[in-house]
Coordinates of C-alpha atoms in Angstrom, one line a residue:
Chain A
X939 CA 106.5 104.5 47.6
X940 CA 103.6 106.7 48.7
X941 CA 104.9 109.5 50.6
X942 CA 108.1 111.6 49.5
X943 CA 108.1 113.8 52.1
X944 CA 107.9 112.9 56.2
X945 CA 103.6 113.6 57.2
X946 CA 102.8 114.2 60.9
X947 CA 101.1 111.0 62.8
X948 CA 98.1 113.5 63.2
X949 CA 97.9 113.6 59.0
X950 CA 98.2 109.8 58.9
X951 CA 95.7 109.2 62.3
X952 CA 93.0 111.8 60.6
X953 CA 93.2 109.5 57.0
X954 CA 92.9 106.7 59.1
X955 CA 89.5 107.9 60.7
X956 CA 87.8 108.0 57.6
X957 CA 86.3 105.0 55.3
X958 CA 87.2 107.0 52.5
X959 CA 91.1 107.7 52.9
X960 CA 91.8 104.3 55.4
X961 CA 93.8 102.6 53.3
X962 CA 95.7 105.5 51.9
X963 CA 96.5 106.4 55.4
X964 CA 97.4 103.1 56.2
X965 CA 99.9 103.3 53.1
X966 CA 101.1 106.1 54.4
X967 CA 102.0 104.8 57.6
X968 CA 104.0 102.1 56.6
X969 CA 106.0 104.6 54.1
X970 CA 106.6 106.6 57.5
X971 CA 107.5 104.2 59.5
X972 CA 108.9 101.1 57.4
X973 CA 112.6 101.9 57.4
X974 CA 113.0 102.3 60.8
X975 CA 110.7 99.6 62.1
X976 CA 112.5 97.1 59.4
X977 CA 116.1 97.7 61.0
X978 CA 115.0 97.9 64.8
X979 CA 113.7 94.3 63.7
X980 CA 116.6 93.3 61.7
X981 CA 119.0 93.9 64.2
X982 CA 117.2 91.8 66.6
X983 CA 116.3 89.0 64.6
X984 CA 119.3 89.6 62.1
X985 CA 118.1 87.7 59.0
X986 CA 116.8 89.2 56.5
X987 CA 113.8 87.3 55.8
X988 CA 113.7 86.7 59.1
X989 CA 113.0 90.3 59.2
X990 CA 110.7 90.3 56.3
X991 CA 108.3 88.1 58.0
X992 CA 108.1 89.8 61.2
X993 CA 108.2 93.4 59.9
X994 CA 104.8 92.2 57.5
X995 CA 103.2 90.6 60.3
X996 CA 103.6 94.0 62.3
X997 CA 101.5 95.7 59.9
X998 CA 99.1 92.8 59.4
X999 CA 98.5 93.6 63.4
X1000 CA 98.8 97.3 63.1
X1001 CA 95.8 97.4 60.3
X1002 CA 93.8 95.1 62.4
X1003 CA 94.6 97.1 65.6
X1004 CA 94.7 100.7 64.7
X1005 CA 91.6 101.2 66.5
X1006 CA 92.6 100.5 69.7
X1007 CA 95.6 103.3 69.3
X1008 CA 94.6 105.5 72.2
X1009 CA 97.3 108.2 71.1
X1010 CA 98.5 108.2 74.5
X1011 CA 101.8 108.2 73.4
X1012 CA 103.4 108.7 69.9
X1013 CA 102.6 106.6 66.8
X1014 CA 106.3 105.4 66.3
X1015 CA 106.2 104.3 70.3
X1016 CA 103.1 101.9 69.8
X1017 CA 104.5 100.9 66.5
X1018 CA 107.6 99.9 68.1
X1019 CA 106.5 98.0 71.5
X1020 CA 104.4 95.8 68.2
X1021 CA 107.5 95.2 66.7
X1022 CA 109.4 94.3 69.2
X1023 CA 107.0 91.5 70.6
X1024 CA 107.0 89.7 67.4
X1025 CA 110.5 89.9 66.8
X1026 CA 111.2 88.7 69.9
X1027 CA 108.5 85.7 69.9
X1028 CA 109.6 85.0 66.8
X1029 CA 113.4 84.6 67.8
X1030 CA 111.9 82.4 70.8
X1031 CA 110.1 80.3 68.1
X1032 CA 113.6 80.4 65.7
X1033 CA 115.8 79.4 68.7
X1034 CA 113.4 76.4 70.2
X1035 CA 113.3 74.6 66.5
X1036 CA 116.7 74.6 66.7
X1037 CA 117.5 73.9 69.4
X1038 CA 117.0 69.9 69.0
X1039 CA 120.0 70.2 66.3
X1040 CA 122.5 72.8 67.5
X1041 CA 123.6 73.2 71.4
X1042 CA 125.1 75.6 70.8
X1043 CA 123.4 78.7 70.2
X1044 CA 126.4 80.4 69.6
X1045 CA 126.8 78.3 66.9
X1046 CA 123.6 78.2 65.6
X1047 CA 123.5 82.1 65.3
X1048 CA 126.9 82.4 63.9
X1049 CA 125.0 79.7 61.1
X1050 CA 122.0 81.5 60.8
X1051 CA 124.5 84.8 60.2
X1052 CA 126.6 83.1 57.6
X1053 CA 123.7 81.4 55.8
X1054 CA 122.0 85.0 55.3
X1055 CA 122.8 85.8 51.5
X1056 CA 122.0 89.8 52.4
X1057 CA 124.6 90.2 55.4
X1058 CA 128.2 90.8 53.8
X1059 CA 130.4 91.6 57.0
X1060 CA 133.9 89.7 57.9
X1061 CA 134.6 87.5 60.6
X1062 CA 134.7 90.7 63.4
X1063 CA 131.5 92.1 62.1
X1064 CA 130.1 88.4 62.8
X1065 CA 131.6 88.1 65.9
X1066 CA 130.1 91.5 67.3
X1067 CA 126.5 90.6 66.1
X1068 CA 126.7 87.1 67.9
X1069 CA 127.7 88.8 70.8
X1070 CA 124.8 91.2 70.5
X1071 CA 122.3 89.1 69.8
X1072 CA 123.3 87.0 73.0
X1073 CA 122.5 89.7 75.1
X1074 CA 119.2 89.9 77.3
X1075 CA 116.0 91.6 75.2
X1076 CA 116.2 94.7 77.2
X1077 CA 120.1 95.0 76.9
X1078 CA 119.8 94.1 73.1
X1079 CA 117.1 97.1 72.1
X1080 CA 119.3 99.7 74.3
X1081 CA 122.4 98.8 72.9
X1082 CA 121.3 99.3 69.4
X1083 CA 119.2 102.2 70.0
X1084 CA 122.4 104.0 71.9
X1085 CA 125.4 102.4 69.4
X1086 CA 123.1 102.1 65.8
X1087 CA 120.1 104.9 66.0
X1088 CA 122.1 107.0 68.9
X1089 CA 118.9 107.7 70.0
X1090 CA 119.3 110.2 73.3
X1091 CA 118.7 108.3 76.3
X1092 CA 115.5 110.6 77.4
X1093 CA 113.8 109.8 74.1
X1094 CA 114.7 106.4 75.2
X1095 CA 113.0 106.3 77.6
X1096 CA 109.9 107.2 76.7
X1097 CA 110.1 104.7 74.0
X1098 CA 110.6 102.1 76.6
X1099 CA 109.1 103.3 79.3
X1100 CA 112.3 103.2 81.6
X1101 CA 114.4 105.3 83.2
X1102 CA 117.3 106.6 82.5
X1103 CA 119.9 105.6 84.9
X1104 CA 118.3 101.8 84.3
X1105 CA 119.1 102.5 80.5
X1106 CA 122.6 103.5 81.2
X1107 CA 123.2 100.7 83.3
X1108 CA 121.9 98.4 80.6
X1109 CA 124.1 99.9 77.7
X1110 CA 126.8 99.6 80.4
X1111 CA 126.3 96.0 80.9
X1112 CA 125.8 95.3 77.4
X1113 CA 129.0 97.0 76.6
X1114 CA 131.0 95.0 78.8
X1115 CA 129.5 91.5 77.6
X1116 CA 130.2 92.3 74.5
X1117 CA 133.8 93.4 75.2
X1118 CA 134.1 89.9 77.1
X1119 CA 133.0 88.1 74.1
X1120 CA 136.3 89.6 72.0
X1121 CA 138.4 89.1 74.8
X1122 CA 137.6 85.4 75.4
X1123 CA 137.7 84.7 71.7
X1124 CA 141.0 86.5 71.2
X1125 CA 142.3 84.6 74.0
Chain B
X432 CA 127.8 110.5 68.9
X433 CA 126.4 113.6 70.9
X434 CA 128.0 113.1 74.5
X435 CA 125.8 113.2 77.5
X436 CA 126.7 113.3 80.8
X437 CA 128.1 110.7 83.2
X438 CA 127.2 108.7 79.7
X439 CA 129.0 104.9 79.8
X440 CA 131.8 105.1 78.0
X441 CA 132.0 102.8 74.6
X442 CA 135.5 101.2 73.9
X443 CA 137.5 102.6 70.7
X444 CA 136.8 99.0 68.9
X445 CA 133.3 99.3 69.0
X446 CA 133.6 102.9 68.0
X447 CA 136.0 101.5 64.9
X448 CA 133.8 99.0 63.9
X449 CA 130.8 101.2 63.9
X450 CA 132.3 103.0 61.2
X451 CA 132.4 99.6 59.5
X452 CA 128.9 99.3 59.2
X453 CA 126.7 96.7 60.4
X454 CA 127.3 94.0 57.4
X455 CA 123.7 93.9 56.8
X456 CA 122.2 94.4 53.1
X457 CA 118.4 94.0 51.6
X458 CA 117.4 93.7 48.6
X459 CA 116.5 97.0 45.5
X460 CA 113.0 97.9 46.0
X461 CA 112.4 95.6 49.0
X462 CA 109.7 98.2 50.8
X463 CA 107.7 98.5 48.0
X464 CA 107.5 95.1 47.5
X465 CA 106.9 94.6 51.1
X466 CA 103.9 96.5 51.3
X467 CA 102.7 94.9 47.9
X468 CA 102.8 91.8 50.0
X469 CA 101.4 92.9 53.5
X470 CA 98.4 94.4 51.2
X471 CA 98.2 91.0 49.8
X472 CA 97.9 89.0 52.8
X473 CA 95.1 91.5 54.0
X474 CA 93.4 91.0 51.0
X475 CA 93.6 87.2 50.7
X476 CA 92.6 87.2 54.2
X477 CA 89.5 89.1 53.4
X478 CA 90.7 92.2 55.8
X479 CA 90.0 94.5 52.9
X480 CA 87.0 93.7 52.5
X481 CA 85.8 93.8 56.1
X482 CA 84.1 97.5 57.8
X483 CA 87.1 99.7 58.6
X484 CA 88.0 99.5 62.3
X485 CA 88.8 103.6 62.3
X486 CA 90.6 105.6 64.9
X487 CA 88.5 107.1 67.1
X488 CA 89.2 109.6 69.8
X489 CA 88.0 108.0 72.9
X490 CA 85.0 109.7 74.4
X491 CA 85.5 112.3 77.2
X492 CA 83.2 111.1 80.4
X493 CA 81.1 114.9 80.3
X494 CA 81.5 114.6 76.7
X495 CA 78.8 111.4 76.6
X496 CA 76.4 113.4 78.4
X497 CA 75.5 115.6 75.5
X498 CA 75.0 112.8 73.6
X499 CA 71.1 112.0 73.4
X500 CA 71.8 108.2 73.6
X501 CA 74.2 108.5 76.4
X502 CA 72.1 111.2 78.4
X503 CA 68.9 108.9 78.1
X504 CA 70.8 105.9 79.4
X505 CA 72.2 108.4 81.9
X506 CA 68.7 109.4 83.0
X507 CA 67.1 106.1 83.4
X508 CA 69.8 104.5 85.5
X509 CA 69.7 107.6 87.7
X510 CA 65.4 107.1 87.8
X511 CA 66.2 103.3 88.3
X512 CA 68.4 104.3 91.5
X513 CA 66.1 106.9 93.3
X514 CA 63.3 104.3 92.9
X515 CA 65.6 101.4 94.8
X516 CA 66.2 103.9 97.1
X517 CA 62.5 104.6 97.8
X518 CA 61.6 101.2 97.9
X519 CA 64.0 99.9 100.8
X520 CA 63.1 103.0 102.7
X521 CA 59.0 102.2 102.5
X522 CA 59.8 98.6 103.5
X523 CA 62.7 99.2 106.3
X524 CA 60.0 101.7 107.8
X525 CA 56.8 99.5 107.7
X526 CA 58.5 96.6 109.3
X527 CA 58.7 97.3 113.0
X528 CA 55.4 98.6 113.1
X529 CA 53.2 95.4 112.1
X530 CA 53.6 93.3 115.0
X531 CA 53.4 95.7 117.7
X532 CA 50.8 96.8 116.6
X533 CA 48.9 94.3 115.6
X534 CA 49.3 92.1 118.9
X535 CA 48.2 93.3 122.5
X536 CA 50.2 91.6 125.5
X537 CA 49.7 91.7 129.4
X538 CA 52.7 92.1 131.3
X539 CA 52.7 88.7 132.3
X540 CA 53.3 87.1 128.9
X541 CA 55.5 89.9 128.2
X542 CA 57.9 88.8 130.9
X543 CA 57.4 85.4 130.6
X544 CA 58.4 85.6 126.9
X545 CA 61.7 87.9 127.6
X546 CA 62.6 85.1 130.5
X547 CA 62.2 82.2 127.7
X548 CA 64.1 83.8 125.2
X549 CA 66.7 85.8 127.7
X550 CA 69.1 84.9 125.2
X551 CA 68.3 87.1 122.8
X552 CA 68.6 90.3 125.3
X553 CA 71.1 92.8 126.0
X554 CA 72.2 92.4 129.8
X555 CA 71.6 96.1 130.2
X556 CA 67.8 95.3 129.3
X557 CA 67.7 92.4 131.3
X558 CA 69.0 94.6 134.4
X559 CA 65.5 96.5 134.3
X560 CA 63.8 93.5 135.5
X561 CA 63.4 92.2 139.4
X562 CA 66.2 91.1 140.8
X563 CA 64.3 87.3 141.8
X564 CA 62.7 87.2 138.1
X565 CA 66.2 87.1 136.3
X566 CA 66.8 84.3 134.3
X567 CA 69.6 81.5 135.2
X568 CA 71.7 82.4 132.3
X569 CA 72.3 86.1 133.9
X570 CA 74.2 83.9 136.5
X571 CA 77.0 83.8 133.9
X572 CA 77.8 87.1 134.1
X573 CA 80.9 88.2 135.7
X574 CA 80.6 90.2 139.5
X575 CA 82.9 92.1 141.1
X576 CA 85.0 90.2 143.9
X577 CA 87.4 92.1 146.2
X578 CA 88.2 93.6 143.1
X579 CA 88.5 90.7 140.9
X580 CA 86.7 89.5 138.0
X581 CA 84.9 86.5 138.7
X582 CA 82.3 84.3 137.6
X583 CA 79.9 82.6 140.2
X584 CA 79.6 79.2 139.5
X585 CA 76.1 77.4 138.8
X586 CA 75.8 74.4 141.4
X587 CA 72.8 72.1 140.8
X588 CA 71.3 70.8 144.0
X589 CA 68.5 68.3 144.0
X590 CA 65.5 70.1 146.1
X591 CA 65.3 67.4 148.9
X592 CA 69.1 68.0 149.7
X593 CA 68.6 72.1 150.2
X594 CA 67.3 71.9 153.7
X595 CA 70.1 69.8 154.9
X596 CA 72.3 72.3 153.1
X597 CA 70.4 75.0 154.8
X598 CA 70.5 73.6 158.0
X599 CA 74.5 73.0 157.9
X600 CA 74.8 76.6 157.4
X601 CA 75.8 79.1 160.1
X602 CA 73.4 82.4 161.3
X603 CA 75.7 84.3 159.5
X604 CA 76.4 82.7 156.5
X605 CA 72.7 82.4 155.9
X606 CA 72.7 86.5 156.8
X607 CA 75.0 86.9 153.6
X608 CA 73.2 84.9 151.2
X609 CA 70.6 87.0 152.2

């Protein structure tokens, strides 16, 4: 690991501006920003390696894209709008190769769960990250943002450019779903 | 969780099984590794080797005019401009001048030309001219009766069958064509 302690984006943009110290602010960024990026993507692609190959290819694109980082918004924001795309292309890609095999794709994610050597929960644990990762993109990032990160909504919003009665209303909906999935399987 | 107001509420199971944990693991050591591997893939890519793309604080618009590349550019666009300027000017004033100039007419071929090409005329410059010389066409233009807007109606009559016409007409009728 590179850094120890947390550095500004101003400390990693200003390494990044020079030949000299690129790659040590690159280094630097993804010591930042690595934790939190790998389990925004984990909890929407689930899988680890799943999240392993999406999380590297973010950083493959942010080293190839830096430049074109306006710093209209914060570091962590553009980072994360990367991040989510290719998770959620990737998922797209995931779900249409399986799709030929499994109708189901509440099957086929409770498969994908159980065949996952690095996820340990029981059977409700399962059941509640089915249910989550049935839920529409939007309502999927701002229920784990609200229930996981309990990020406030107004930083939420920022981060997704939405407001926040709209987030609200998503977490609401997504909260209900997800209660409708225990009910109907308890039933 | 830090409550916010009019915040949706999240039922006591969730809330129980958040205290659970997620169920997810990863491996000892995975984000070093990981970054091992992204550097990697940039270098067997050739990325590394490749002229940094750096960050660069986008220009400000006034700040590219103190720039002696910029300013140059700048000032020879601006030259370009003045002297497209100056050019359409010097041709949109010599233009109306050549022919008239150049060509002396009598007021005969003057008139004869506007009757040819009456077409081409505003009615209000055609109105200038003698009532008899006005063109056919001018016929189409709408006159006032009692009132009403109407158009008078073009009638062709062979010459030989006028003077019957003319003779079929009474005093007074002849007095109002008149």
């Amino acid at each position: 690991m590179v850094a120890s302690k947390p550095v500004s984006d101003e400390q990693i943009l200003e390494l990044l501006r020079s030949g000299h110290t690129y790659e040590r602010g690159f280094r630097l960024l993804m010591a930042q920003y690595r934790e939190r990026l790998y389990w925004h993507i984990r909890r929407l692609v689930q899988v680890h390696d799943d999240a392993d190959d999406v999380l590297q290819n973010t950083f493959i694109k942010v080293y190839r894209g830096i430049g074109q980082f306006e710093g209209k918004s914060k570091l962590y924001t553009w980072l994360y709008r990367i991040a989510t795309n290719e998770a959620i292309t990737h998922m797209q890609q995931k779900m249409r190769q399986a799709s030929s095999s499994l109708d189901d794709g509440e099957g086929l994610l409770a498969q994908r769960l159980q065949a996952d050597s690095w996820f340990d929960g029981d059977e409700v644990q399962r059941k509640l990250q089915v249910a989550i990762a049935q839920l529409p993109d939007k309502q999927k990032q701002v229920f784990n943002l609200r229930y996981y990160e309990e990020m406030p909504y107004e930083e939420m919003s920022q981060l997704l450019d939405t407001s926040v009665g709209a987030l609200k209303a998503s977490f609401h909906h997504a909260v209900k779903k997800i209660e409708l999935a225990f009910t109907d399987a308890d039933s | 969780m830090k409550k916010q107001q009019n915040e949706p509420e999240i039922p006591d199971f969730l809330q129980d099984l958040k205290a659970k944990g997620d169920g997810f693991q990863l491996p000892d050591g995975y984000f070093d590794d990981m970054e091992n591997a992204v550097f990697a893939r940039l270098k067997s890519a050739g990325d590394l080797d490749k002229p940094m793309i750096r960050v660069e604080n986008r220009p400000k618009m006034w700040a590219s005019f103190i720039r002696p590349k910029a300013a140059m550019a700048y000032a020879a666009a601006l030259v370009m401009v003045l002297a497209a300027v100056w050019f359409v000017r010097q041709q949109t004033e010599q233009l109306p001048q050549a022919p008239v100039a150049s060509v002396e007419l009598s007021e005969e071929e003057l008139e004869a030309y506007v009757l040819d090409n009456a077409h081409e005329f505003e009615p209000e410059q055609l109105a200038s001219l003698e009532p008899e010389e006005m063109p056919e066409e001018t016929y189409d233009q709408p006159v006032e009766t009692g009132g009403k807007s109407a158009k008078r109606k073009k009638v062709d009559i062979h010459p030989d069958d006028l003077d019957a016409i003319l003779d079929e007409m009474t005093d007074e009728e002849l007095e109002q064509i008149l």
